[in-house]
XYZ file of C-alpha atoms in Angstrom:
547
model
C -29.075 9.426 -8.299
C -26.470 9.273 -5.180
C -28.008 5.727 -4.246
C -26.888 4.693 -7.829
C -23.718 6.033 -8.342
C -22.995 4.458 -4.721
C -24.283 0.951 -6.182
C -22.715 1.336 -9.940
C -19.687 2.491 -7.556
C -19.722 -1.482 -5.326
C -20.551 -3.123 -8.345
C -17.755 -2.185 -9.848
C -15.361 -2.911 -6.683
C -17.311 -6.300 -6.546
C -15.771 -6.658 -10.396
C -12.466 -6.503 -9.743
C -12.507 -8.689 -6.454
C -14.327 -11.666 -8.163
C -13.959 -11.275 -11.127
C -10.781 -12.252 -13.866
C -10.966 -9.215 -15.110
C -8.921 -7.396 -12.364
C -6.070 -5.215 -13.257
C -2.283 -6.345 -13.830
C -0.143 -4.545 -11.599
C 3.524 -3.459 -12.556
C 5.655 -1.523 -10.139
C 9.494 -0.685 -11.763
C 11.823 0.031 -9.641
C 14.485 1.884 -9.704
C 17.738 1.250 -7.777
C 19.396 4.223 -6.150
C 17.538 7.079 -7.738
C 16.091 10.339 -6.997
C 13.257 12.414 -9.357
C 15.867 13.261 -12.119
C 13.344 13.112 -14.758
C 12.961 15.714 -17.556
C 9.292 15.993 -17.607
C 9.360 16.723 -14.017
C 11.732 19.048 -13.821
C 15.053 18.188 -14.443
C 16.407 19.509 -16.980
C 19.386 18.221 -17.487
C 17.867 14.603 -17.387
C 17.244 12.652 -20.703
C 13.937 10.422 -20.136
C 11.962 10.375 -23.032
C 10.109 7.154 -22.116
C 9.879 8.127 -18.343
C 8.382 11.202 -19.730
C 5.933 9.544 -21.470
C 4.880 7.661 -18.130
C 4.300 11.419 -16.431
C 2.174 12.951 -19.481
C 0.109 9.633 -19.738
C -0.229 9.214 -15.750
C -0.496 11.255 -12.433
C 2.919 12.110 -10.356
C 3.213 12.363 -6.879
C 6.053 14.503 -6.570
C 5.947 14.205 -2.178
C 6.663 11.088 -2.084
C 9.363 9.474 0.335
C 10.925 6.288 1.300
C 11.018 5.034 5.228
C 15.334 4.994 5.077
C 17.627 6.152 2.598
C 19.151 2.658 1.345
C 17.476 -0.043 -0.021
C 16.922 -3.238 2.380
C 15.512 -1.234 5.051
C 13.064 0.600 2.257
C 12.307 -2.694 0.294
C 11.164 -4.395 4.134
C 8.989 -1.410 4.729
C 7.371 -1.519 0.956
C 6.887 -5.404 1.125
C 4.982 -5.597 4.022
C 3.462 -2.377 4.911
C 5.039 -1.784 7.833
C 8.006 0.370 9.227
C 11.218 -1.569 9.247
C 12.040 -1.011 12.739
C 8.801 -2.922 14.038
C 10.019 -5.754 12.360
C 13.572 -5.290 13.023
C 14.481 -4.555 10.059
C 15.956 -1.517 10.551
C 19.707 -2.081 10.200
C 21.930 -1.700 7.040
C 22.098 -5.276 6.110
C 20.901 -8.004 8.708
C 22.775 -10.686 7.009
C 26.075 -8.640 6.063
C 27.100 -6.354 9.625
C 29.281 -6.767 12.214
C 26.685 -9.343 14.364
C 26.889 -13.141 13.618
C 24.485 -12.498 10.111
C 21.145 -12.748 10.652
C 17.326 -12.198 9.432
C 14.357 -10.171 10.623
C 11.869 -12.654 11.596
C 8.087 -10.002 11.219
C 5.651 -10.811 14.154
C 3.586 -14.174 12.893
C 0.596 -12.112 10.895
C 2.607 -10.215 8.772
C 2.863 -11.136 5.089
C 4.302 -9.346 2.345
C 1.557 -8.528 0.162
C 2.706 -10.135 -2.729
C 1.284 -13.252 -0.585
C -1.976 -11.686 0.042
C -2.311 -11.025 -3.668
C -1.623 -14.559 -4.273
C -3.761 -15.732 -1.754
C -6.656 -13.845 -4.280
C -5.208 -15.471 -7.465
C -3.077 -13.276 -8.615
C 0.129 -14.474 -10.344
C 3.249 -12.937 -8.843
C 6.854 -12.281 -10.071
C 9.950 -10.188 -9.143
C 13.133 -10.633 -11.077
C 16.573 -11.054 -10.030
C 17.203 -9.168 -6.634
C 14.892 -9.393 -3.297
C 16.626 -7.694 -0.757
C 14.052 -7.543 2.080
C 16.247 -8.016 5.593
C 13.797 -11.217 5.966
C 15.457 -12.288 3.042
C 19.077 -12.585 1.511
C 19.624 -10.530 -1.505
C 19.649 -12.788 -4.838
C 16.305 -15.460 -5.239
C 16.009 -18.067 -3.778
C 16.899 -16.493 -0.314
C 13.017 -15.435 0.506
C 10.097 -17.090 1.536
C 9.040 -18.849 -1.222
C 5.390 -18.163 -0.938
C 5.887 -14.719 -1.582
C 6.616 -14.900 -5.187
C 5.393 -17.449 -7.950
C 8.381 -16.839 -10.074
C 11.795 -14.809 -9.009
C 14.415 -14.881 -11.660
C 11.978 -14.161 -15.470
C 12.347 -10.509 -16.594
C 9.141 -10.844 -17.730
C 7.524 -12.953 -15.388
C 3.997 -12.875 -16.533
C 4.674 -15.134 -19.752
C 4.433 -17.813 -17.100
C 1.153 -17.014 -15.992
C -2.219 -19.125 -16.953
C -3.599 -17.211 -19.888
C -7.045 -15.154 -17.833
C -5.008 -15.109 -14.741
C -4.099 -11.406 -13.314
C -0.419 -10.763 -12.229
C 1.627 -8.367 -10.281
C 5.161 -7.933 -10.638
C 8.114 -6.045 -9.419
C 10.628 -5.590 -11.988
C 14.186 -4.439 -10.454
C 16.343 -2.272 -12.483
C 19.985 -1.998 -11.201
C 21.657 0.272 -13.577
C 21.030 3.044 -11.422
C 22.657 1.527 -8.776
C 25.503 3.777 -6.746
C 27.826 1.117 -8.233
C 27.029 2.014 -11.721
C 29.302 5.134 -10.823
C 32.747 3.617 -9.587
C 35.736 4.019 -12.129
C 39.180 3.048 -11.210
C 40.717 0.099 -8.213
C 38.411 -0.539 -5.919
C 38.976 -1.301 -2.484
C 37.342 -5.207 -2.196
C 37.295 -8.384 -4.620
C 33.634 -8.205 -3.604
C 33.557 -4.376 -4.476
C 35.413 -4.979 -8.250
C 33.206 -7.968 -8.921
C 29.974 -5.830 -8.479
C 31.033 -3.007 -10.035
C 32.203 -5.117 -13.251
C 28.744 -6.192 -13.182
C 26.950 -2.762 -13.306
C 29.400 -2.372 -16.326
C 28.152 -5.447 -18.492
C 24.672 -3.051 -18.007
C 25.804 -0.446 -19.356
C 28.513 -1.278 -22.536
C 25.653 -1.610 -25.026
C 23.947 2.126 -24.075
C 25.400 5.844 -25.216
C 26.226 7.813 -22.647
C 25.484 11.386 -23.833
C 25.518 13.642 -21.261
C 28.632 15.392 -20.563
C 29.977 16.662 -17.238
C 29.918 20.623 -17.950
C 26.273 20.175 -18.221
C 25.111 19.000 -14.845
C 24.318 21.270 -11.695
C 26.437 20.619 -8.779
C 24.208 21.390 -5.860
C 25.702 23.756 -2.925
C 26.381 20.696 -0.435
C 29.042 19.457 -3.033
C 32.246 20.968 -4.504
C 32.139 21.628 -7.930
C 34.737 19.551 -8.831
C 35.896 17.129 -11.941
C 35.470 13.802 -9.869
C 32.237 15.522 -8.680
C 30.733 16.521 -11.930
C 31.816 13.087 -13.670
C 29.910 11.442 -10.993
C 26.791 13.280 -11.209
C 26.867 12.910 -14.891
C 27.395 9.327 -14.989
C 24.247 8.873 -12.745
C 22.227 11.171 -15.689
C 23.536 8.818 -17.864
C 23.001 5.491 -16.359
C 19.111 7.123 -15.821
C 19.235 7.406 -19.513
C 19.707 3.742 -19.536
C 17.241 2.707 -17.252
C 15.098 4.587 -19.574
C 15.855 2.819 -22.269
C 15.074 -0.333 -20.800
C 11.405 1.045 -19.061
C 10.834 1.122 -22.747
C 11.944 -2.208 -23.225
C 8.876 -3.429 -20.299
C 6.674 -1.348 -21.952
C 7.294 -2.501 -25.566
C 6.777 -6.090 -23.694
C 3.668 -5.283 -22.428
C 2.486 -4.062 -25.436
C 3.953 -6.939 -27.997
C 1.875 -9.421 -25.885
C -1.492 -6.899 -25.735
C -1.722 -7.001 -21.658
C -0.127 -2.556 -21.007
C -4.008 -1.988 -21.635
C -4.945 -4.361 -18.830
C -1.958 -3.170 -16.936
C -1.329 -0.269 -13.699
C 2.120 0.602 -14.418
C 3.790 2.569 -11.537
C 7.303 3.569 -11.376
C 9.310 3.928 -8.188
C 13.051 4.225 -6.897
C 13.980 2.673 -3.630
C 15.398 5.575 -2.381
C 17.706 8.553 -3.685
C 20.629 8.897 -5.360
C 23.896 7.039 -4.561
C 25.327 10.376 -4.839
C 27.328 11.341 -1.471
C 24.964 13.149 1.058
C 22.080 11.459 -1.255
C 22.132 7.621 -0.530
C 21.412 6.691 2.811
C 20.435 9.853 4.459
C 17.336 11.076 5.843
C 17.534 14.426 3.709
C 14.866 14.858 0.558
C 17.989 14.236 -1.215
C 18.136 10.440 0.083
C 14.106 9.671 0.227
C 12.167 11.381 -1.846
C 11.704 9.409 -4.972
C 9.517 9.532 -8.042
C 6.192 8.116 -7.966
C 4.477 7.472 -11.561
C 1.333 5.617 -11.767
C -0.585 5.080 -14.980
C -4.226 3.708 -14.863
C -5.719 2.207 -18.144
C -8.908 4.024 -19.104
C -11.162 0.483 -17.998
C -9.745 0.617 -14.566
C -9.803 4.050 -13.675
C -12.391 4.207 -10.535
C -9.870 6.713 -9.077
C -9.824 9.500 -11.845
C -6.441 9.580 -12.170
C -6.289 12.091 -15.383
C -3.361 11.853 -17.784
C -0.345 14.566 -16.940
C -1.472 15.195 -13.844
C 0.586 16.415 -10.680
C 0.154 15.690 -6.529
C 1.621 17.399 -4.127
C 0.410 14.745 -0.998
C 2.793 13.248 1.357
C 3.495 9.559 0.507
C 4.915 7.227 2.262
C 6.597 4.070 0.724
C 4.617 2.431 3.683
C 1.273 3.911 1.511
C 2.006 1.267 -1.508
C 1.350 -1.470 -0.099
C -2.070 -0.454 0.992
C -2.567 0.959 -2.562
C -1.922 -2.091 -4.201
C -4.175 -4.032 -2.172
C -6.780 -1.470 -2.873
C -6.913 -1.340 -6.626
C -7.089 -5.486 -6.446
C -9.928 -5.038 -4.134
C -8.658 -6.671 -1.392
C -9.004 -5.031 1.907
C -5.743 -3.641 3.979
C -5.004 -5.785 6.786
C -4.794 -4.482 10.036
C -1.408 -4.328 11.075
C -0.042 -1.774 7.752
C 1.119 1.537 9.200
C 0.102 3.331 5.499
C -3.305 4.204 4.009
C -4.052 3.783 0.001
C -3.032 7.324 -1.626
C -5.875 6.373 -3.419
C -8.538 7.384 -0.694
C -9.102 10.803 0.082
C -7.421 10.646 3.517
C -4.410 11.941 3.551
C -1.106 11.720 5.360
C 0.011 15.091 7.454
C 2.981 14.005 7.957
C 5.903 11.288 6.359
C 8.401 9.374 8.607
C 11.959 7.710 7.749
C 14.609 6.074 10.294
C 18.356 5.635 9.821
C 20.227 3.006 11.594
C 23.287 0.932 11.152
C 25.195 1.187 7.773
C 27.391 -1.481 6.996
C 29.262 -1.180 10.021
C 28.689 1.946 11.410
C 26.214 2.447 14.232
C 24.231 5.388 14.324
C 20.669 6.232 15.025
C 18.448 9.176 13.592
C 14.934 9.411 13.105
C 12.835 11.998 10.953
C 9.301 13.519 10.481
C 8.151 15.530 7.539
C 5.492 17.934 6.964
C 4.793 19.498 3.715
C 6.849 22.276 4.338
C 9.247 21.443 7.520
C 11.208 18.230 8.326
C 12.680 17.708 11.725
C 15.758 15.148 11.848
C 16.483 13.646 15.598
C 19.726 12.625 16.165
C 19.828 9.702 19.059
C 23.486 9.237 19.171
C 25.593 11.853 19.928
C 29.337 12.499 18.652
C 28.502 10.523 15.240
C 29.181 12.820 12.004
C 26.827 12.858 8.827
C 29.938 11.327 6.078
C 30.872 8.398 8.179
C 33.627 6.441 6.064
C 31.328 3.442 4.376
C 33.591 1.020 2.629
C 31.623 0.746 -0.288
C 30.784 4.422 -0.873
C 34.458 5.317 -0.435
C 34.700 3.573 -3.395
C 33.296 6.627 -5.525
C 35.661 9.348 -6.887
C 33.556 12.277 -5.443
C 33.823 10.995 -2.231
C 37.782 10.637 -2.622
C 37.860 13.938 -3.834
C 35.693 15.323 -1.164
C 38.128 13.183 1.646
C 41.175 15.132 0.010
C 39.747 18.759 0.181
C 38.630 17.992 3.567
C 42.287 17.239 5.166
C 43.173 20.016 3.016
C 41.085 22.452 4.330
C 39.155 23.171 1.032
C 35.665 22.927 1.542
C 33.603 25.464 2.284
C 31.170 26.432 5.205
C 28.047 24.695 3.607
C 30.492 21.505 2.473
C 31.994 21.087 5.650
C 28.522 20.400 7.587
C 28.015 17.087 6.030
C 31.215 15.884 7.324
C 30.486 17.284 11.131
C 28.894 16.278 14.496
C 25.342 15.965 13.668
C 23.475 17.692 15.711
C 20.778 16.659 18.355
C 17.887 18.340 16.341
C 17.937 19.382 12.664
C 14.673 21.789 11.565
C 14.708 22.438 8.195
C 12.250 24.907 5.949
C 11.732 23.279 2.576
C 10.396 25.455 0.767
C 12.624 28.280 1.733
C 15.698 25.507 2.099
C 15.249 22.475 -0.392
C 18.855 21.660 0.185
C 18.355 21.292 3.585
C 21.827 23.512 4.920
C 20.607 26.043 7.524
C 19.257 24.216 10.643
C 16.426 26.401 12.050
C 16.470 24.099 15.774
C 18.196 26.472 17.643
C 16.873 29.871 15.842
C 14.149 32.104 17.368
C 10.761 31.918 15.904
C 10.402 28.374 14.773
C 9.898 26.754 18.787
C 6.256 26.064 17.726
C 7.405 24.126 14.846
C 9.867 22.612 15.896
C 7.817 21.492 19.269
C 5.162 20.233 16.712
C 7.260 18.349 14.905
C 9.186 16.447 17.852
C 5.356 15.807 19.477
C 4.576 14.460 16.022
C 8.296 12.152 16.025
C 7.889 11.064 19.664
C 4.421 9.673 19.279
C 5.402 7.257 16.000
C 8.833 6.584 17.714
C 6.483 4.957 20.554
C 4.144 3.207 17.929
C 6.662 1.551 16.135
C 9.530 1.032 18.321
C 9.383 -2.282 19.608
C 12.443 -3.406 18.166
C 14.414 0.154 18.484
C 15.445 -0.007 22.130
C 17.040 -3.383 21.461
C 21.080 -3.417 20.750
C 21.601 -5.435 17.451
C 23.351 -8.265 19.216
C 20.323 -8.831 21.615
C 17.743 -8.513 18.175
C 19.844 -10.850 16.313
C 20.003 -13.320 19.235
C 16.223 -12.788 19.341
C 15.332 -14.053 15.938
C 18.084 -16.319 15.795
C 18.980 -17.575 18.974
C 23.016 -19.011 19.446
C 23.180 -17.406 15.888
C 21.746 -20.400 14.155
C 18.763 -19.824 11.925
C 15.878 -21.527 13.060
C 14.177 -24.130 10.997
C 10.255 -24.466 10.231
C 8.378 -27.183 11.629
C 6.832 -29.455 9.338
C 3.328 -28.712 9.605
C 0.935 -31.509 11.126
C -1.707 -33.128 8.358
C -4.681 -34.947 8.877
C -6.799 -36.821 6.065
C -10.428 -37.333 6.447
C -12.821 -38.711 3.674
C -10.494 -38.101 1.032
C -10.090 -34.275 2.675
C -6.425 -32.806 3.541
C -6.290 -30.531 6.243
C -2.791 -28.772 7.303
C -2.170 -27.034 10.009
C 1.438 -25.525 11.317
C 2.937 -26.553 14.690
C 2.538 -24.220 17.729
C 6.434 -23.118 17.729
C 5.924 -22.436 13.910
C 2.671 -20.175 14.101
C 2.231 -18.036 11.424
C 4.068 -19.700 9.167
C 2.840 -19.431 5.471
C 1.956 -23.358 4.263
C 2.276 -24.284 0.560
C 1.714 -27.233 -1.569
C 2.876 -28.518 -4.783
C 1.574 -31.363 -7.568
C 5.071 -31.436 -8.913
C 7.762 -30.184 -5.807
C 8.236 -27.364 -7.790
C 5.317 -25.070 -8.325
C 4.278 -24.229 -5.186
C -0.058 -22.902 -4.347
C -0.535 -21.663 -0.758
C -2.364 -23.143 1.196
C -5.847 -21.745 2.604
C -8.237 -24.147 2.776
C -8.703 -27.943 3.015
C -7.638 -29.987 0.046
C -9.852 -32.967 -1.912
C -7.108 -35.604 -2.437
C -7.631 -37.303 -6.094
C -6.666 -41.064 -6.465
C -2.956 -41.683 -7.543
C -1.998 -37.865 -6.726
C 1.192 -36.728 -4.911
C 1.116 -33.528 -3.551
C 4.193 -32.100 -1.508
C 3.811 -29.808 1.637
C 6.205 -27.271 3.311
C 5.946 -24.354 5.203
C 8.176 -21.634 5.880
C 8.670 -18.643 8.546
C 10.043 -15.391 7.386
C 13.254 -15.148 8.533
C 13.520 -19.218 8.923
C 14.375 -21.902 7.315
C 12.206 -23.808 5.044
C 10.631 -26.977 6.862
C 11.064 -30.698 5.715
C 9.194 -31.407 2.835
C 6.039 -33.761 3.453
C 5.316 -36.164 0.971
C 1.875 -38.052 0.013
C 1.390 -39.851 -3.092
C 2.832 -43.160 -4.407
């Protein structure tokens, strides 16, 4: 009986590699926004449809994002590995005070959007990339990552038995979507008038005497406006998961489809956004498995409690396509029974503000490690000055009206931070220098030392001497072409030794682009068009055969 639940077990893996049967895959993300969801918890939260995803999937309520803003976390979830190993680590590359730049990954590493595509899936992302190897808006990326980067509903332009995966960005809940007033930029006004035309057409019901003001904020008017106009741009974003959903359904493909839903980091609340506390990385994690593909018995309305890394989706994904995990991702498939003791997230430059913390988290404990001393927690970011909490919270600061747990945000941080979360969600009282947690805490900092040395090949470097790295003299570097050679009707391409690694694709028309992977039969009066590209480079020439 074992042997044939083993073989009924490969069989069915052997399915969905070979067969065009596999699953869609649909992650929805989430800009800027932490688990405020009603069926898990949140009271205050309206998310009917959200709350549908929870009773009709599993949640994995541990689940955490590699830095608390979203290039840095996007890198990390595109290719499976932390964003400081491929220099991706600072708060943007192509926006900071260093001539702009790129991350260039070392040659292997492809997002896995690629590697789907590479196994015939259809691919699709809408509007916003974002991935430090990458500028923000499409066209910016490599373009073998994606088959199409600007349809909402990109899978209407896929071949009719072909499988797709998708990531479909939704900004409402962006930290802009909660500025009022003058802003401080053109830039600044510009974006935030464009989080508005998201919003005009939506209710916004919840009022601000019915939020809860947690204990690191003052409970203020400008504060509780704030808060409630993040529960009600989450309302929104509801709304329009509902919309995908409806869309999945109208064209009969949600019961051939994994849905998952996923933030890129917490909310753009301050002390949320872009800090290593569970307030700035832990995110919801939904994922809802169609009865035919469920080899994972993942039961409706069902709740985890294992630690997830953002680094862990990429591997997942792969997984459920049946496509092994290549060797160089730092996460496992949350699928497998392994799992992770520990969670890890880094904090680098913000706009342009130097600063460098690390963190490890256990189930219970998390252990922040502050690398540069005299830097405080509420450094004054442009663009987050911008919100009316944080004015307020500026004011009451000069005026000496914060209290002792409000204050800490805006001092010194510390070398070492220990916090107990189960005791201490909130993360205020900092056990590191308390009797009776030294075992912990020397746990915890063994744990953080030995991933700092792992995946800190492009830590050590300044950002000047990383940016002059990838692009030398500040000038982004251009693909080769790649070298061709015909033989009996056969094309073979191959990229240039200064350009290995670069991903090689081909076209019938010069506009929809196939990777390349193997050889090619050339067919009498055909033109095909060949380029290659280098994350973090510029495209190469275009090389033409045909007539």
């Amino acid at each position: 009986m074992y042997k044939f639940f083993l073989f009924a077990f490969y069989i069915s893996c052997s399915y969905l590699l070979f067969s065009d049967s596999r699953p869609n895959i649909l992650i929805i993300m989430a800009d800027d926004m932490s688990p405020k969801i009603k069926a898990l918890g949140d009271n205050v939260a309206l998310t009917p449809t959200l709350d549908n995803l929870v009773k009709s999937g599993k949640s994995y309520t541990n689940a955490f994002t590699t830095a608390g803003v979203c290039a840095c976390s996007r890198s990390a979830l595109l290719t499976g590995k932390n964003q400081i190993s491929i220099g991706a680590m600072h708060m943007r590359t192509s926006s900071g005070p260093q001539v702009p730049y790129l991350a260039v990954p070392d040659m292997n590493i492809k997002a896995f959007p690629e590697i789907l595509r590479k196994y015939g899936y259809f691919t699709f992302t809408n509007d916003k990339l974002d991935y430090q190897f990458s500028g923000i808006f499409p066209g910016t990326g490599p373009f073998t990552i994606w088959n199409s980067e600007s349809e909402k509903y990109g899978w209407r332009s896929k071949k009719p038995e072909q499988p797709f995966f998708g990531i479909i960005n939704l900004i409402v809940t962006h930290e802009s979507g909660m500025f009022v007033g003058e802003m401080n930029s053109i830039e600044t006004n510009a974006i935030k008038l464009l989080q508005q035309s998201t919003q005009i057409q939506y209710e916004s019901p919840i009022e601000p005497d019915t939020v809860v003001v947690p204990p690191f904020l003052p409970d203020t008017k400008e504060v509780r406006n704030d808060i409630a106009r993040a529960y009600n741009n989450i309302f929104i974003l509801d709304q329009q998961v509902g919309e995908i959903i409806d869309a999945l359904r109208s064209d009969e493909l949600l019961k051939d489809t994994i849905v998952i839903f996923t933030s890129d980091h917490g909310d753009g609340l301050p002390r949320y956004k872009r800090e290593l506390f569970d307030s700035g990385i832990n995110v919801p994690l939904i994922m809802v498995v169609p009865d035919k593909y469920n080899l994972w018995n993942i039961h409706p309305n069902t709740k985890s409690e294992r630690l997830i890394s953002f680094l862990d989706i990429a591997p997942t994904i792969l997984d459920i396509a049946g496509i092994s995990k290549p060797y160089y991702m730092d996460g496992q498939s949350f699928l497998s029974k392994e799992e992770n003791k520990y969670i890890f997230a880094a904090r680098d430059r913000l706009d342009n503000h130097y600063g460098k913390t690390r963190a490890v988290r256990s189930k219970q404990y998390k252990l922040i490690k502050n690398f540069s001393p005299g830097i405080v927690g509420a450094q004054e970011l442009s663009f987050r000055e911008n919100l009316q909490s944080m004015k307020k919270m500026r004011s009451m600061l000069k005026n000496d009206q914060l209290n002792k747990v409000q204050k800490i945000w805006f001092n010194e941080i510390p070398e070492l931070q220990l916090y107990d979360l189960k005791n201490d969600p909130n993360e205020i009282v900092n056990l590191a220098y308390q009797d009776g947690f030294q075992e912990v805490l020397a746990e915890l900092e063994t744990e953080l030392d030995v991933w700092i040395s792992k995946n800190n090949f492009h830590g050590e470097l300044s950002e000047e001497s990383l940016s002059e790295k990838f692009w030398p003299s500040g000038k982004q570097p251009i693909t080769d072409k790649p070298t061709i050679v015909i033989d009996s009707n056969l094309l073979t391409i191959e990229n240039k030794k200064d350009s290995e690694g670069a991903s090689i694709g081909y076209s019938y028309d010069g506009n929809n682009w196939n990777i390349y992977e193997k050889p090619l039969k050339i067919k009498p009066n055909e033109n095909i068009f060949i380029k290659a590209v280098k994350y973090g480079w510029l495209e190469s020439e275009i090389i033409f055969i045909g007539k």
